[in-house]
């Protein structure tokens, strides 16, 4: 059966297979480097990821090792987890979330549960956060475990209370934006709130805006807040209207300046620009906004 053993289209098939395999061969070095990191091999192989023999100094390599180690231990049974990992799993973290926390902070066998993990979790619970919220905070900002509650965390919480936030609002902000503890209290947070008060927002309005949209605290004042408020002023809004809009819809400041400028100009051209229409339209996607504007053509 020679025609079955060597079909006439065999050369074409071989050429096609070679073309398909060529890109995969180019990926072999990268796959080998990743395999080295995940398997935890030592020696000269670490040089592929920027480390040194015997000690993986590359942050990428270290994260890959920690993440793969947690995945292997959780897959083999929770009894093989370190005390720190077991403590965090009790909050309801999934294997994937635990791997993420471990990769960013390193809650391995060398992590001191009594000094680093338990004090932070206990402090967050005393603050009023539920287990779910504590899990959100830990996943969002694992560096929490490297901070002192007295020196780093409490001053920020005290400041949130001073600007008029209730205990429930403080807990919500910490859960949704735990990165707040990594910001400078003086040069970042207080400067931002002071500027909001200068444009006409009362303490109550500032507190409500931050509690409604905690990511505001991570935005840049010169490249985000100032240009967008200036666009609103140029569109004819008064200080009181701007303060009211940012209180009711603080997520307005998370939209891009280009998007805000375009929609303001379109609404002005149609003669339908008001405080209400502006807020409503900024919540729409492009298709809904186009449909909304088409009604006035």
mmCIF file of N, CA and C in Angstrom, residues 47-110:
data_model
loop_
_atom_site.group_PDB
_atom_site.id
_atom_site.type_symbol
_atom_site.label_atom_id
_atom_site.label_comp_id
_atom_site.label_asym_id
_atom_site.label_seq_id
_atom_site.Cartn_x
_atom_site.Cartn_y
_atom_site.Cartn_z
ATOM 1 N N UNK A 47 19.689 33.037 36.320
ATOM 2 C CA UNK A 47 20.177 34.175 35.540
ATOM 3 C C UNK A 47 19.218 34.539 34.430
ATOM 4 N N UNK A 48 18.426 33.578 33.953
ATOM 5 C CA UNK A 48 17.476 33.846 32.875
ATOM 6 C C UNK A 48 16.405 34.823 33.305
ATOM 7 N N UNK A 49 16.117 34.895 34.633
ATOM 8 C CA UNK A 49 15.103 35.813 35.127
ATOM 9 C C UNK A 49 15.698 36.977 35.889
ATOM 10 N N UNK A 50 17.009 37.158 35.778
ATOM 11 C CA UNK A 50 17.632 38.325 36.388
ATOM 12 C C UNK A 50 18.144 38.095 37.784
ATOM 13 N N UNK A 51 18.159 36.851 38.278
ATOM 14 C CA UNK A 51 18.642 36.591 39.626
ATOM 15 C C UNK A 51 20.085 36.151 39.607
ATOM 16 N N UNK A 52 20.545 35.642 40.737
ATOM 17 C CA UNK A 52 21.899 35.159 40.843
ATOM 18 C C UNK A 52 21.875 33.708 41.273
ATOM 19 N N UNK A 53 22.940 32.948 41.013
ATOM 20 C CA UNK A 53 22.946 31.528 41.362
ATOM 21 C C UNK A 53 22.684 31.308 42.836
ATOM 22 N N UNK A 54 21.726 30.408 43.131
ATOM 23 C CA UNK A 54 21.442 30.036 44.503
ATOM 24 C C UNK A 54 20.476 30.953 45.206
ATOM 25 N N UNK A 55 20.175 32.128 44.635
ATOM 26 C CA UNK A 55 19.299 33.072 45.336
ATOM 27 C C UNK A 55 18.534 33.908 44.336
ATOM 28 N N UNK A 56 17.247 33.634 44.124
ATOM 29 C CA UNK A 56 16.455 34.380 43.134
ATOM 30 C C UNK A 56 16.182 35.802 43.599
ATOM 31 N N UNK A 57 16.964 36.763 43.091
ATOM 32 C CA UNK A 57 16.809 38.140 43.516
ATOM 33 C C UNK A 57 15.833 38.924 42.649
ATOM 34 N N UNK A 58 15.527 38.405 41.472
ATOM 35 C CA UNK A 58 14.606 39.102 40.598
ATOM 36 C C UNK A 58 13.221 39.142 41.229
ATOM 37 N N UNK A 59 12.575 40.317 41.312
ATOM 38 C CA UNK A 59 11.211 40.384 41.865
ATOM 39 C C UNK A 59 10.239 39.501 41.103
ATOM 40 N N UNK A 60 10.385 39.445 39.782
ATOM 41 C CA UNK A 60 9.491 38.608 38.977
ATOM 42 C C UNK A 60 9.690 37.144 39.336
ATOM 43 N N UNK A 61 10.940 36.726 39.436
ATOM 44 C CA UNK A 61 11.209 35.337 39.771
ATOM 45 C C UNK A 61 10.702 34.996 41.161
ATOM 46 N N UNK A 62 10.902 35.895 42.104
ATOM 47 C CA UNK A 62 10.448 35.649 43.477
ATOM 48 C C UNK A 62 8.935 35.530 43.537
ATOM 49 N N UNK A 63 8.222 36.388 42.805
ATOM 50 C CA UNK A 63 6.757 36.326 42.792
ATOM 51 C C UNK A 63 6.265 35.030 42.179
ATOM 52 N N UNK A 64 6.909 34.602 41.087
ATOM 53 C CA UNK A 64 6.512 33.358 40.451
ATOM 54 C C UNK A 64 6.720 32.171 41.388
ATOM 55 N N UNK A 65 7.835 32.189 42.116
ATOM 56 C CA UNK A 65 8.105 31.111 43.057
ATOM 57 C C UNK A 65 7.058 31.057 44.156
ATOM 58 N N UNK A 66 6.753 32.218 44.747
ATOM 59 C CA UNK A 66 5.794 32.240 45.846
ATOM 60 C C UNK A 66 4.415 31.823 45.371
ATOM 61 N N UNK A 67 3.994 32.333 44.192
ATOM 62 C CA UNK A 67 2.663 32.002 43.681
ATOM 63 C C UNK A 67 2.551 30.514 43.371
ATOM 64 N N UNK A 68 3.574 29.947 42.728
ATOM 65 C CA UNK A 68 3.523 28.526 42.397
ATOM 66 C C UNK A 68 3.592 27.673 43.645
ATOM 67 N N UNK A 69 4.338 28.128 44.659
ATOM 68 C CA UNK A 69 4.456 27.364 45.897
ATOM 69 C C UNK A 69 3.110 27.280 46.603
ATOM 70 N N UNK A 70 2.391 28.412 46.663
ATOM 71 C CA UNK A 70 1.073 28.406 47.293
ATOM 72 C C UNK A 70 0.119 27.504 46.518
ATOM 73 N N UNK A 71 0.175 27.580 45.186
ATOM 74 C CA UNK A 71 -0.707 26.755 44.363
ATOM 75 C C UNK A 71 -0.444 25.275 44.599
ATOM 76 N N UNK A 72 0.835 24.904 44.713
ATOM 77 C CA UNK A 72 1.157 23.491 44.941
ATOM 78 C C UNK A 72 0.673 23.033 46.316
ATOM 79 N N UNK A 73 0.872 23.891 47.337
ATOM 80 C CA UNK A 73 0.479 23.497 48.684
ATOM 81 C C UNK A 73 -1.033 23.412 48.821
ATOM 82 N N UNK A 74 -1.747 24.397 48.241
ATOM 83 C CA UNK A 74 -3.207 24.370 48.352
ATOM 84 C C UNK A 74 -3.798 23.206 47.563
ATOM 85 N N UNK A 75 -3.137 22.846 46.473
ATOM 86 C CA UNK A 75 -3.618 21.724 45.679
ATOM 87 C C UNK A 75 -3.406 20.396 46.402
ATOM 88 N N UNK A 76 -2.348 20.339 47.220
ATOM 89 C CA UNK A 76 -2.048 19.093 47.919
ATOM 90 C C UNK A 76 -2.780 18.975 49.241
ATOM 91 N N UNK A 77 -3.485 20.044 49.643
ATOM 92 C CA UNK A 77 -4.230 19.974 50.895
ATOM 93 C C UNK A 77 -3.901 21.143 51.796
ATOM 94 N N UNK A 78 -4.913 21.680 52.471
ATOM 95 C CA UNK A 78 -4.706 22.848 53.316
ATOM 96 C C UNK A 78 -3.795 22.551 54.510
ATOM 97 N N UNK A 79 -3.613 21.269 54.848
ATOM 98 C CA UNK A 79 -2.771 20.954 55.998
ATOM 99 C C UNK A 79 -1.315 21.305 55.739
ATOM 100 N N UNK A 80 -0.926 21.466 54.474
ATOM 101 C CA UNK A 80 0.453 21.790 54.145
ATOM 102 C C UNK A 80 0.712 23.289 54.064
ATOM 103 N N UNK A 81 -0.303 24.104 54.324
ATOM 104 C CA UNK A 81 -0.140 25.546 54.253
ATOM 105 C C UNK A 81 0.648 26.069 55.452
ATOM 106 N N UNK A 82 1.303 27.207 55.264
ATOM 107 C CA UNK A 82 1.989 27.843 56.377
ATOM 108 C C UNK A 82 0.950 28.457 57.312
ATOM 109 N N UNK A 83 1.322 28.764 58.559
ATOM 110 C CA UNK A 83 0.368 29.392 59.488
ATOM 111 C C UNK A 83 -0.222 30.689 58.947
ATOM 112 N N UNK A 84 0.609 31.508 58.288
ATOM 113 C CA UNK A 84 0.108 32.774 57.745
ATOM 114 C C UNK A 84 -0.921 32.531 56.658
ATOM 115 N N UNK A 85 -0.652 31.578 55.774
ATOM 116 C CA UNK A 85 -1.591 31.267 54.694
ATOM 117 C C UNK A 85 -2.898 30.710 55.246
ATOM 118 N N UNK A 86 -2.784 29.821 56.228
ATOM 119 C CA UNK A 86 -3.992 29.238 56.824
ATOM 120 C C UNK A 86 -4.838 30.316 57.490
ATOM 121 N N UNK A 87 -4.178 31.290 58.116
ATOM 122 C CA UNK A 87 -4.906 32.367 58.783
ATOM 123 C C UNK A 87 -5.663 33.210 57.756
ATOM 124 N N UNK A 88 -5.043 33.472 56.624
ATOM 125 C CA UNK A 88 -5.685 34.283 55.586
ATOM 126 C C UNK A 88 -6.783 33.492 54.881
ATOM 127 N N UNK A 89 -6.587 32.193 54.710
ATOM 128 C CA UNK A 89 -7.624 31.375 54.094
ATOM 129 C C UNK A 89 -8.899 31.374 54.935
ATOM 130 N N UNK A 90 -8.749 31.577 56.241
ATOM 131 C CA UNK A 90 -9.925 31.578 57.117
ATOM 132 C C UNK A 90 -10.848 32.750 56.822
ATOM 133 N N UNK A 91 -10.339 33.771 56.110
ATOM 134 C CA UNK A 91 -11.167 34.918 55.727
ATOM 135 C C UNK A 91 -12.025 34.619 54.508
ATOM 136 N N UNK A 92 -11.778 33.481 53.883
ATOM 137 C CA UNK A 92 -12.558 33.119 52.705
ATOM 138 C C UNK A 92 -11.846 33.381 51.394
ATOM 139 N N UNK A 93 -10.526 33.648 51.429
ATOM 140 C CA UNK A 93 -9.791 33.877 50.198
ATOM 141 C C UNK A 93 -9.722 32.593 49.386
ATOM 142 N N UNK A 94 -9.831 32.749 48.077
ATOM 143 C CA UNK A 94 -9.693 31.603 47.187
ATOM 144 C C UNK A 94 -8.213 31.288 47.002
ATOM 145 N N UNK A 95 -7.926 30.136 46.396
ATOM 146 C CA UNK A 95 -6.533 29.778 46.120
ATOM 147 C C UNK A 95 -5.866 30.828 45.239
ATOM 148 N N UNK A 96 -6.595 31.308 44.248
ATOM 149 C CA UNK A 96 -6.039 32.306 43.334
ATOM 150 C C UNK A 96 -5.743 33.615 44.062
ATOM 151 N N UNK A 97 -6.662 34.037 44.916
ATOM 152 C CA UNK A 97 -6.453 35.266 45.675
ATOM 153 C C UNK A 97 -5.304 35.126 46.664
ATOM 154 N N UNK A 98 -5.215 33.962 47.292
ATOM 155 C CA UNK A 98 -4.125 33.721 48.230
ATOM 156 C C UNK A 98 -2.787 33.741 47.515
ATOM 157 N N UNK A 99 -2.747 33.172 46.317
ATOM 158 C CA UNK A 99 -1.518 33.185 45.526
ATOM 159 C C UNK A 99 -1.122 34.610 45.171
ATOM 160 N N UNK A 100 -2.121 35.446 44.890
ATOM 161 C CA UNK A 100 -1.847 36.846 44.557
ATOM 162 C C UNK A 100 -1.255 37.590 45.746
ATOM 163 N N UNK A 101 -1.832 37.380 46.934
ATOM 164 C CA UNK A 101 -1.321 38.035 48.135
ATOM 165 C C UNK A 101 0.085 37.558 48.438
ATOM 166 N N UNK A 102 0.300 36.270 48.327
ATOM 167 C CA UNK A 102 1.611 35.707 48.614
ATOM 168 C C UNK A 102 2.658 36.204 47.633
ATOM 169 N N UNK A 103 2.263 36.340 46.371
ATOM 170 C CA UNK A 103 3.204 36.809 45.356
ATOM 171 C C UNK A 103 3.626 38.250 45.605
ATOM 172 N N UNK A 104 2.729 39.049 46.167
ATOM 173 C CA UNK A 104 3.035 40.463 46.376
ATOM 174 C C UNK A 104 3.700 40.738 47.716
ATOM 175 N N UNK A 105 3.387 39.900 48.709
ATOM 176 C CA UNK A 105 3.934 40.172 50.035
ATOM 177 C C UNK A 105 4.842 39.063 50.539
ATOM 178 N N UNK A 106 4.512 37.812 50.225
ATOM 179 C CA UNK A 106 5.346 36.711 50.654
ATOM 180 C C UNK A 106 4.967 36.163 52.014
ATOM 181 N N UNK A 107 3.726 35.694 52.161
ATOM 182 C CA UNK A 107 3.286 35.123 53.430
ATOM 183 C C UNK A 107 3.669 33.638 53.473
ATOM 184 N N UNK A 108 4.988 33.379 53.438
ATOM 185 C CA UNK A 108 5.465 32.007 53.454
ATOM 186 C C UNK A 108 5.827 31.608 54.876
ATOM 187 N N UNK A 109 6.615 30.547 55.019
ATOM 188 C CA UNK A 109 6.959 30.040 56.347
ATOM 189 C C UNK A 109 7.778 31.028 57.162
ATOM 190 N N UNK A 110 8.424 31.996 56.473
ATOM 191 C CA UNK A 110 9.240 32.979 57.192
ATOM 192 C C UNK A 110 8.412 34.155 57.708
#
